[in-house]
Amino acid sequence: MKKLFTFIFAIALSLNVFAQCPLTTAVDFTATDCHGTEVHLFDILDGGQYVLIDFFYTTCGPCQQATPKVVESYYAMGCNMYDVFYMEISPSDANQACQTWANNYGVEYPTIGTSSGGNTICNQYQIGAYPTLILIAPDRSIVIQDLWPINNAQSVISALENHGIEQHDCTAPVADPEVTITVDQVMETEVTATFTPNDECATYYYMIGTAEEFAEWMAAAGLELPEYLQTYGMPGEYAISNTFADLIPNTDYLIYAVPADADGNLYELAQESVTTIPGGGGEIMPDFTGTDIDGNMINLYEILDNGQYVLINFFLTEDSFSEDIMGDMIEAYHMYGCNEHDVFFMEISPNGGDNTCQTWVETYGVEYPTISRDGGGNDIAQAVPVAMYPTIMLIRPDHTFAQRDIYPPTLEYMIMYMTDEGIQQYECPGASVDETTKESVAIYPNPADNFVRINCENNDNVMIFNAIGQKIAEIETGNNELNINTTDYENGVYFVKIDEKTQRFVVTH
């Protein structure tokens, strides 16, 4: 028989007050246990655990007999780390008495006394006799109103197992945050994917790119892929559907996501591969009119409608990546006829004004139109739109994209894509190299790697210029054959001038 709490309770019991909790639905509460840990009932239930509450007080004889058996069942059911969460509440004991009780009986689960409103909670649950053990399901229903008698630990274990609660060892479950990637839609320049974290994933970070892009980005940042995603990727906490835009048609992409726990520790990467569908089927480049730094009006559709392709380099001033490709851009411009034949070159900057772009042009020897921010460069870049820099676009005369982004932005890939479109190479009109020069000057190998050999009669004075017109070497020789070491030359176009004769060669290492 349970020991009644007070003489009043004894009288009430004689008047047919039930020992069990009369409630069928839990009442929420937040309380701090005797060790200073805050306990919020509904938070625990909403986390998916059942809650077992032992209503007791320290001088209650039946409570003293039952508690060791409840503690034993606590260890059998996983020590509050799995399906069920144990706590005990006293209506009459302050923190010090609760601490002594917990130490004497080996209670490791929360013990809540009067210092944190234990008497109020007991009154809310209308507890009339002690001990009273109740079990609350995650849906907040009270499924056991009084677990009694407690003959041994198995009495508690069996009652819990009747509600589908399983036994577990008292070892912390291994954290296993995960995020799954589902590819929902693939188009020419867009990919839509859904990212779904599991319950153990506090946050995750995701990104899309080609294998080459990820390698380049990681090398530049000096980070491994998980840390790179955590630093530069887009964050998410819940299931997110995201559309990645401005992609390149017919290109292999990798979608990565890395999950993290609440402490920021990273776990196993999720990865999906996707190939955008081939382009050229009708994606239209929007028209624009801009003013280049020389004051000339440049209208895109007018150039296209005259039958030329247009190659546009969207670049940023004072950007090393934009600077790195300029040698290849200048070389391609000369290889394809200096805007007088199949393809028309131009460049557009959203950040550099006229003066800054003028310096850029002089530095790199740009001969094709340059539209700065002052001439509408930023408006054009936003209208296209352009997401990354540099971006090289090739547009067909019918206004459709042949390539929305030539990547990597190298001479090799520019030649490859223009060859695929049937664009021919031509000498620039008015070039100083004439047929007489071609016959009298032989340069090989061309392209060159570590050396170039020049054969010409009367090599009295040989000068070498780079693509922007800077003289980088001058050699006095009377030999008809001259070997020049190009090991230290940067990749690009160079010009050999012998008297009034000029010939071009290319260095590619």
Coordinates of C-alpha atoms in Angstrom, one line a residue:
M1 CA 0.0 0.0 0.0
K2 CA 1.3 3.5 -0.9
K3 CA 2.1 5.8 2.0
L4 CA -0.3 8.8 1.8
F5 CA 1.3 12.2 1.6
T6 CA -0.7 14.0 4.4
F7 CA -3.5 13.3 6.8
I8 CA -5.8 15.3 4.5
F9 CA -4.9 12.9 1.6
A10 CA -5.7 10.0 3.9
I11 CA -9.2 11.4 4.6
A12 CA -9.6 12.0 0.9
L13 CA -8.6 8.5 0.0
S14 CA -11.2 7.2 2.5
L15 CA -13.7 9.2 0.5
N16 CA -12.8 7.3 -2.8
V17 CA -10.0 9.6 -4.2
F18 CA -8.1 7.5 -6.8
A19 CA -4.4 6.9 -6.4
Q20 CA -3.8 7.2 -10.1
C21 CA -3.4 10.5 -12.1
P22 CA -6.9 11.3 -13.3
L23 CA -5.6 13.3 -16.3
T24 CA -5.5 11.8 -19.8
T25 CA -3.5 14.6 -21.5
A26 CA -0.2 16.0 -20.3
V27 CA 0.1 19.5 -18.9
D28 CA 3.3 21.3 -20.1
F29 CA 5.9 22.6 -17.6
T30 CA 9.4 23.9 -17.5
A31 CA 11.5 23.3 -14.4
T32 CA 15.1 23.2 -13.2
D33 CA 16.2 20.0 -11.5
C34 CA 18.2 19.9 -8.4
H35 CA 21.5 19.9 -10.4
G36 CA 20.6 23.1 -12.3
T37 CA 19.5 21.4 -15.6
E38 CA 16.3 22.8 -17.2
V39 CA 13.7 20.4 -18.2
H40 CA 10.9 21.3 -20.7
L41 CA 8.3 18.5 -20.9
F42 CA 6.9 19.3 -24.4
D43 CA 10.3 19.7 -25.9
I44 CA 11.1 16.2 -24.9
L45 CA 7.8 14.8 -26.2
D46 CA 8.2 16.8 -29.4
G47 CA 11.6 15.2 -29.9
G48 CA 9.9 11.8 -30.1
Q49 CA 10.5 10.3 -26.7
Y50 CA 8.0 9.0 -24.2
V51 CA 8.3 10.6 -20.7
L52 CA 8.1 8.5 -17.5
I53 CA 7.5 10.7 -14.4
D54 CA 7.9 9.3 -10.9
F55 CA 6.0 11.5 -8.4
F56 CA 7.6 10.8 -5.0
Y57 CA 8.9 12.4 -1.8
T58 CA 12.0 11.6 0.2
T59 CA 10.4 10.3 3.4
C60 CA 7.8 8.2 1.7
G61 CA 8.5 4.5 2.6
P62 CA 6.9 3.0 -0.6
C63 CA 8.9 5.6 -2.6
Q64 CA 12.1 4.4 -1.0
Q65 CA 11.2 0.8 -1.8
A66 CA 10.2 1.5 -5.5
T67 CA 13.0 3.9 -6.5
P68 CA 15.9 1.3 -6.7
K69 CA 13.7 -0.7 -9.1
V70 CA 12.9 2.3 -11.2
V71 CA 16.6 3.2 -11.4
E72 CA 17.4 -0.3 -12.5
S73 CA 14.8 -0.1 -15.3
Y74 CA 16.3 3.3 -16.3
Y75 CA 19.6 1.6 -17.1
A76 CA 17.7 -1.2 -19.0
M77 CA 15.9 1.3 -21.1
G78 CA 18.9 3.3 -22.3
C79 CA 19.5 6.1 -19.7
N80 CA 17.2 8.7 -21.3
M81 CA 19.1 8.5 -24.6
Y82 CA 16.6 6.5 -26.6
D83 CA 12.8 5.9 -26.6
V84 CA 11.9 7.0 -23.0
F85 CA 13.0 9.9 -20.8
Y86 CA 12.8 9.4 -17.0
M87 CA 12.3 12.2 -14.4
E88 CA 11.0 12.4 -10.8
I89 CA 9.1 15.2 -9.1
S90 CA 8.6 15.9 -5.4
P91 CA 5.9 18.1 -3.9
S92 CA 7.7 18.7 -0.6
D93 CA 11.5 18.4 -1.0
A94 CA 13.9 21.3 -1.7
N95 CA 17.0 21.0 -3.8
Q96 CA 19.4 19.9 -1.0
A97 CA 17.1 17.1 0.1
C98 CA 16.6 16.1 -3.6
Q99 CA 20.4 16.0 -4.1
T100 CA 20.9 13.8 -1.1
W101 CA 18.1 11.5 -2.3
A102 CA 19.6 11.2 -5.8
N103 CA 23.0 10.4 -4.4
N104 CA 21.7 7.8 -2.0
Y105 CA 19.7 5.9 -4.7
G106 CA 21.9 6.5 -7.7
V107 CA 19.3 8.6 -9.5
E108 CA 20.9 10.1 -12.7
Y109 CA 17.7 11.4 -14.3
P110 CA 16.3 14.8 -13.4
T111 CA 14.9 15.3 -9.9
I112 CA 12.7 18.3 -9.5
G113 CA 11.7 19.6 -6.1
T114 CA 9.9 22.5 -4.5
S115 CA 12.8 24.9 -5.4
S116 CA 11.6 24.7 -9.0
G117 CA 7.8 24.3 -8.5
G118 CA 7.5 20.6 -7.9
N119 CA 4.5 21.1 -5.7
T120 CA 2.8 23.1 -8.4
I121 CA 3.4 20.4 -11.0
C122 CA 2.1 17.7 -8.6
N123 CA -1.1 19.8 -8.1
Q124 CA -1.5 20.3 -11.9
Y125 CA -1.4 16.5 -12.3
Q126 CA -3.7 16.0 -9.3
I127 CA -1.4 13.5 -7.7
G128 CA -3.1 12.2 -4.5
A129 CA -0.8 9.3 -3.4
Y130 CA 2.9 8.5 -3.7
P131 CA 4.7 7.1 -5.5
T132 CA 2.7 7.5 -8.7
L133 CA 4.4 6.7 -12.0
I134 CA 2.8 7.9 -15.2
L135 CA 3.9 7.5 -18.8
I136 CA 3.3 10.2 -21.4
A137 CA 3.4 9.4 -25.1
P138 CA 5.0 11.8 -27.7
D139 CA 1.4 12.9 -28.7
R140 CA 1.1 14.2 -25.1
S141 CA -1.5 11.6 -24.1
I142 CA -1.0 9.9 -20.7
V143 CA -1.0 6.2 -21.6
I144 CA -0.2 4.9 -18.1
Q145 CA -1.9 6.8 -15.2
D146 CA -0.4 4.8 -12.4
L147 CA 2.3 2.2 -12.9
W148 CA 1.7 0.0 -9.8
P149 CA 2.6 -2.3 -8.2
I150 CA 6.4 -2.2 -8.7
N151 CA 7.5 -5.5 -7.6
N152 CA 10.9 -5.3 -9.4
A153 CA 12.6 -3.5 -12.4
Q154 CA 10.9 -5.9 -14.8
S155 CA 7.5 -4.5 -13.7
V156 CA 8.5 -1.1 -15.2
I157 CA 10.3 -2.6 -18.2
S158 CA 7.3 -4.8 -19.2
A159 CA 4.9 -1.9 -18.8
L160 CA 7.1 0.3 -21.1
E161 CA 7.6 -2.5 -23.6
N162 CA 3.8 -2.9 -23.9
H163 CA 3.9 0.5 -25.5
G164 CA 6.5 -0.4 -28.0
I165 CA 9.4 1.1 -26.0
E166 CA 12.6 -1.0 -26.5
Q167 CA 15.5 -1.7 -24.3
H168 CA 18.9 -0.2 -25.0
D169 CA 22.4 -0.2 -23.6
C170 CA 23.4 3.0 -21.8
T171 CA 25.8 4.1 -24.6
A172 CA 25.3 7.3 -26.5
P173 CA 23.9 6.7 -30.0
V174 CA 26.5 7.5 -32.7
A175 CA 25.7 10.8 -34.3
D176 CA 25.1 10.3 -37.9
P177 CA 23.9 13.6 -39.5
E178 CA 23.0 13.1 -43.2
V179 CA 21.6 15.1 -46.0
T180 CA 20.2 13.6 -49.2
I181 CA 20.2 15.3 -52.6
T182 CA 17.3 14.7 -55.1
V183 CA 17.7 16.1 -58.6
D184 CA 14.2 17.4 -59.6
Q185 CA 14.7 19.0 -63.0
V186 CA 17.5 19.4 -65.5
M187 CA 17.5 22.0 -68.2
E188 CA 20.0 23.7 -70.5
T189 CA 21.2 26.3 -68.0
E190 CA 19.3 25.4 -64.9
V191 CA 19.2 22.4 -62.4
T192 CA 16.7 22.1 -59.6
A193 CA 17.6 19.9 -56.6
T194 CA 16.1 19.3 -53.2
F195 CA 18.2 18.9 -50.1
T196 CA 16.7 16.9 -47.2
P197 CA 18.5 16.6 -43.8
N198 CA 17.8 13.9 -41.3
D199 CA 16.9 14.7 -37.6
E200 CA 20.5 14.6 -36.5
C201 CA 21.7 17.2 -39.1
A202 CA 21.7 20.6 -37.5
T203 CA 22.7 22.4 -40.7
Y204 CA 24.2 21.7 -44.1
Y205 CA 26.0 23.5 -46.9
Y206 CA 25.6 22.9 -50.6
M207 CA 27.0 24.0 -53.9
I208 CA 27.1 23.1 -57.6
G209 CA 30.1 23.3 -60.0
T210 CA 32.1 21.3 -62.5
A211 CA 35.0 19.1 -61.3
E212 CA 37.4 21.6 -62.7
E213 CA 35.8 24.5 -60.9
F214 CA 35.8 22.7 -57.6
A215 CA 39.5 21.9 -58.0
E216 CA 40.3 25.5 -58.9
W217 CA 38.2 26.9 -56.0
M218 CA 39.6 24.6 -53.4
A219 CA 43.2 25.3 -54.5
A220 CA 42.6 29.0 -54.4
A221 CA 41.1 28.8 -50.9
G222 CA 43.6 26.2 -49.6
L223 CA 40.7 24.1 -48.2
E224 CA 39.5 20.5 -48.6
L225 CA 36.0 20.1 -50.1
P226 CA 34.0 19.7 -46.8
E227 CA 35.6 22.8 -45.3
Y228 CA 35.3 24.7 -48.6
L229 CA 31.5 23.9 -48.7
Q230 CA 31.2 25.0 -45.0
T231 CA 33.0 28.3 -45.7
Y232 CA 31.6 29.2 -49.2
G233 CA 28.5 27.0 -49.7
M234 CA 24.9 28.0 -49.3
P235 CA 23.6 27.0 -45.8
G236 CA 20.4 25.1 -45.0
E237 CA 18.7 23.8 -41.9
Y238 CA 15.5 22.3 -43.3
A239 CA 14.5 20.6 -46.6
I240 CA 15.2 23.1 -49.4
S241 CA 14.5 23.1 -53.1
N242 CA 17.0 25.2 -55.0
T243 CA 17.4 26.1 -58.6
F244 CA 20.9 26.6 -59.8
A245 CA 20.9 29.0 -62.8
D246 CA 23.5 30.4 -65.3
L247 CA 24.9 26.9 -66.0
I248 CA 26.5 25.8 -69.3
P249 CA 24.5 23.5 -71.6
N250 CA 25.7 19.9 -72.2
T251 CA 28.1 20.2 -69.2
D252 CA 28.8 17.7 -66.4
Y253 CA 28.2 19.2 -63.0
L254 CA 28.6 17.9 -59.4
I255 CA 26.2 18.9 -56.6
Y256 CA 27.7 18.5 -53.2
A257 CA 26.2 18.9 -49.7
V258 CA 28.0 18.4 -46.4
P259 CA 26.0 17.9 -43.1
A260 CA 27.0 19.2 -39.7
D261 CA 26.0 18.6 -36.1
A262 CA 25.0 21.3 -33.6
D263 CA 28.7 21.8 -32.8
G264 CA 29.7 22.4 -36.4
N265 CA 31.4 19.1 -36.9
L266 CA 31.2 17.9 -40.5
Y267 CA 30.1 14.5 -41.6
E268 CA 30.0 12.4 -44.8
L269 CA 29.5 14.3 -48.1
A270 CA 26.5 13.8 -50.2
Q271 CA 27.0 14.0 -54.0
E272 CA 25.0 13.9 -57.2
S273 CA 26.2 14.1 -60.7
V274 CA 24.1 15.8 -63.4
T275 CA 24.6 16.8 -67.0
T276 CA 22.8 19.8 -68.4
I277 CA 20.9 19.2 -71.6
P278 CA 22.6 20.4 -74.9
G279 CA 22.1 24.0 -75.7
G280 CA 21.6 25.9 -78.9
G281 CA 18.0 25.0 -79.2
G282 CA 16.6 28.4 -78.8
E283 CA 17.9 30.2 -75.7
I284 CA 18.0 33.8 -76.8
M285 CA 20.7 36.3 -75.9
P286 CA 18.9 39.6 -75.0
D287 CA 19.7 42.6 -77.1
F288 CA 21.6 45.5 -75.7
T289 CA 23.1 48.8 -76.7
G290 CA 26.1 50.2 -75.0
T291 CA 28.7 52.9 -75.5
D292 CA 32.3 51.8 -75.6
I293 CA 35.1 53.8 -74.0
D294 CA 35.8 55.5 -77.3
G295 CA 32.3 56.8 -77.5
N296 CA 31.0 54.3 -80.2
M297 CA 27.5 53.0 -79.9
I298 CA 27.5 49.2 -79.9
N299 CA 24.2 47.4 -80.6
L300 CA 24.4 43.6 -80.3
Y301 CA 21.6 42.7 -82.7
E302 CA 22.9 45.0 -85.4
I303 CA 26.2 43.1 -85.4
L304 CA 24.5 39.7 -85.3
D305 CA 22.0 40.6 -88.0
N306 CA 24.9 41.5 -90.3
G307 CA 25.9 37.8 -90.2
Q308 CA 28.7 37.8 -87.6
Y309 CA 29.0 35.8 -84.5
V310 CA 29.7 37.8 -81.4
L311 CA 32.2 36.8 -78.7
I312 CA 31.8 38.7 -75.4
N313 CA 34.2 38.7 -72.5
F314 CA 32.5 39.8 -69.3
F315 CA 35.4 40.8 -67.0
L316 CA 36.2 42.6 -63.8
T317 CA 38.9 45.1 -63.5
E318 CA 41.5 44.4 -60.8
D319 CA 40.5 40.8 -60.9
S320 CA 43.4 38.2 -61.3
F321 CA 41.1 35.6 -63.0
S322 CA 40.0 38.2 -65.5
E323 CA 43.6 39.3 -66.1
D324 CA 44.9 35.7 -66.6
I325 CA 42.8 35.1 -69.8
M326 CA 43.7 38.3 -71.6
G327 CA 46.7 36.9 -73.5
D328 CA 44.4 34.2 -74.9
M329 CA 41.7 36.8 -75.7
I330 CA 44.1 39.0 -77.7
E331 CA 45.5 36.0 -79.5
A332 CA 42.1 34.7 -80.5
Y333 CA 41.1 38.2 -81.7
H334 CA 44.1 38.2 -84.1
M335 CA 43.6 34.6 -85.2
Y336 CA 40.0 35.2 -86.2
G337 CA 40.5 38.3 -88.3
C338 CA 40.3 41.3 -85.9
N339 CA 36.5 41.7 -86.1
E340 CA 36.4 41.8 -89.9
H341 CA 35.3 38.3 -90.7
D342 CA 33.1 35.6 -89.1
V343 CA 33.3 36.7 -85.4
F344 CA 33.1 40.1 -83.7
F345 CA 34.9 40.4 -80.3
M346 CA 34.0 42.8 -77.5
E347 CA 34.4 43.0 -73.7
I348 CA 32.1 44.3 -71.0
S349 CA 32.9 45.3 -67.4
P350 CA 30.2 45.9 -64.8
N351 CA 32.6 47.5 -62.3
G352 CA 35.3 49.5 -64.1
G353 CA 34.5 53.0 -65.3
D354 CA 35.8 54.6 -68.6
N355 CA 39.2 55.6 -67.1
T356 CA 39.8 52.3 -65.4
C357 CA 38.9 50.4 -68.6
Q358 CA 41.1 52.7 -70.7
T359 CA 44.1 51.7 -68.5
W360 CA 43.0 48.0 -68.9
V361 CA 42.9 48.4 -72.7
E362 CA 46.3 50.0 -72.8
T363 CA 47.8 47.4 -70.5
Y364 CA 46.6 44.4 -72.6
G365 CA 46.6 45.9 -76.1
V366 CA 42.8 45.5 -76.6
E367 CA 41.8 46.6 -80.1
Y368 CA 38.1 45.5 -79.9
P369 CA 35.3 47.5 -78.2
T370 CA 35.3 47.8 -74.4
I371 CA 32.1 48.8 -72.7
S372 CA 32.6 50.0 -69.1
R373 CA 30.2 50.5 -66.3
D374 CA 29.9 54.1 -67.5
G375 CA 28.8 52.9 -70.9
G376 CA 26.1 50.5 -69.5
G377 CA 28.3 47.5 -68.6
N378 CA 26.6 46.8 -65.3
D379 CA 23.1 47.0 -66.8
I380 CA 24.0 44.6 -69.6
A381 CA 25.6 42.1 -67.2
Q382 CA 22.5 42.1 -65.0
A383 CA 20.1 41.7 -68.0
V384 CA 21.9 38.7 -69.4
P385 CA 22.5 37.8 -66.5
V386 CA 26.2 37.1 -65.7
A387 CA 26.9 35.4 -62.4
M388 CA 30.7 34.8 -62.4
Y389 CA 33.7 36.5 -63.9
P390 CA 35.3 36.1 -66.3
T391 CA 32.5 34.7 -68.5
I392 CA 33.1 34.4 -72.3
M393 CA 29.9 34.0 -74.4
L394 CA 29.6 33.1 -78.0
I395 CA 26.4 34.2 -79.7
R396 CA 25.1 33.0 -83.1
P397 CA 23.8 35.4 -85.8
D398 CA 20.3 34.0 -85.1
H399 CA 20.6 35.5 -81.5
T400 CA 20.9 32.2 -79.8
F401 CA 23.8 31.1 -77.5
A402 CA 26.4 28.9 -79.1
Q403 CA 28.1 28.8 -75.7
R404 CA 26.8 30.7 -72.6
D405 CA 30.1 30.3 -70.9
I406 CA 33.3 29.0 -72.6
Y407 CA 34.9 27.2 -69.7
P408 CA 37.8 27.0 -69.0
P409 CA 38.3 30.4 -70.7
T410 CA 41.4 29.4 -72.7
L411 CA 42.4 29.8 -76.3
E412 CA 42.1 26.1 -76.8
Y413 CA 38.4 26.1 -75.8
M414 CA 37.6 29.3 -77.7
I415 CA 39.1 27.6 -80.8
M416 CA 37.3 24.4 -80.1
Y417 CA 33.8 26.0 -79.8
M418 CA 34.3 28.3 -82.8
T419 CA 35.5 25.4 -84.9
D420 CA 32.4 23.5 -83.9
E421 CA 30.4 26.5 -85.3
G422 CA 32.3 26.5 -88.5
I423 CA 34.0 29.8 -87.8
Q424 CA 37.1 30.3 -89.9
Q425 CA 40.5 31.8 -89.0
Y426 CA 41.7 34.8 -91.0
E427 CA 44.7 37.2 -91.0
C428 CA 43.8 40.6 -89.7
P429 CA 43.3 43.1 -92.5
G430 CA 46.2 45.5 -92.9
A431 CA 48.6 43.3 -90.9
S432 CA 52.2 44.2 -91.5
V433 CA 52.9 40.6 -92.4
D434 CA 52.8 40.3 -96.2
E435 CA 53.5 37.5 -98.7
T436 CA 57.0 38.6 -99.2
T437 CA 57.6 38.3 -95.5
K438 CA 56.0 34.9 -95.3
E439 CA 58.3 33.6 -98.1
S440 CA 61.5 35.2 -96.8
V441 CA 61.0 34.5 -93.0
A442 CA 60.4 31.0 -91.6
I443 CA 59.6 30.5 -87.9
Y444 CA 59.2 27.1 -86.4
P445 CA 58.0 25.3 -84.5
N446 CA 54.9 27.4 -84.3
P447 CA 53.4 27.2 -81.7
A448 CA 56.6 27.0 -79.8
D449 CA 57.4 25.6 -76.4
N450 CA 61.0 25.9 -75.2
F451 CA 62.5 27.5 -78.3
V452 CA 61.7 29.0 -81.7
R453 CA 64.0 28.9 -84.8
I454 CA 64.0 31.9 -87.2
N455 CA 65.3 31.4 -90.7
C456 CA 65.7 34.6 -92.8
E457 CA 68.4 36.1 -95.0
N458 CA 70.5 38.8 -93.5
N459 CA 69.3 38.5 -89.8
D460 CA 71.2 41.7 -88.9
N461 CA 68.7 43.1 -86.3
V462 CA 66.0 40.9 -84.8
M463 CA 63.5 42.3 -82.3
I464 CA 60.8 40.4 -80.3
F465 CA 57.6 42.1 -79.1
N466 CA 54.8 40.7 -76.9
A467 CA 51.1 41.0 -77.7
I468 CA 50.8 44.5 -76.2
G469 CA 53.7 45.9 -78.2
Q470 CA 56.4 45.8 -75.6
K471 CA 59.9 44.9 -76.9
I472 CA 61.2 42.0 -74.8
A473 CA 64.4 41.2 -76.8
E474 CA 66.7 42.6 -79.4
I475 CA 69.4 40.5 -81.1
E476 CA 72.2 41.5 -83.4
T477 CA 73.3 38.7 -85.6
G478 CA 74.6 38.1 -89.1
N479 CA 73.4 34.4 -89.2
N480 CA 70.6 33.2 -91.4
E481 CA 69.4 30.9 -88.7
L482 CA 68.6 32.1 -85.1
N483 CA 67.5 30.0 -82.1
I484 CA 65.6 31.9 -79.4
N485 CA 65.0 30.3 -76.0
T486 CA 61.3 30.8 -75.1
T487 CA 61.3 28.8 -71.8
D488 CA 60.6 31.9 -69.8
Y489 CA 58.1 33.4 -72.2
E490 CA 54.5 33.5 -71.0
N491 CA 51.9 31.7 -73.1
G492 CA 50.6 34.1 -75.8
V493 CA 51.3 35.8 -79.1
Y494 CA 54.7 37.3 -80.0
F495 CA 56.0 39.2 -83.0
V496 CA 59.4 39.0 -84.7
K497 CA 60.5 42.1 -86.5
I498 CA 63.4 41.9 -88.9
D499 CA 64.1 45.2 -90.6
E500 CA 60.6 46.1 -91.9
K501 CA 59.4 42.5 -91.9
T502 CA 57.1 41.2 -89.1
Q503 CA 56.0 37.7 -88.4
R504 CA 53.9 36.3 -85.6
F505 CA 54.5 33.2 -83.5
V506 CA 52.7 31.6 -80.5
V507 CA 54.2 30.2 -77.3
T508 CA 52.3 27.5 -75.5
H509 CA 54.0 25.6 -72.7

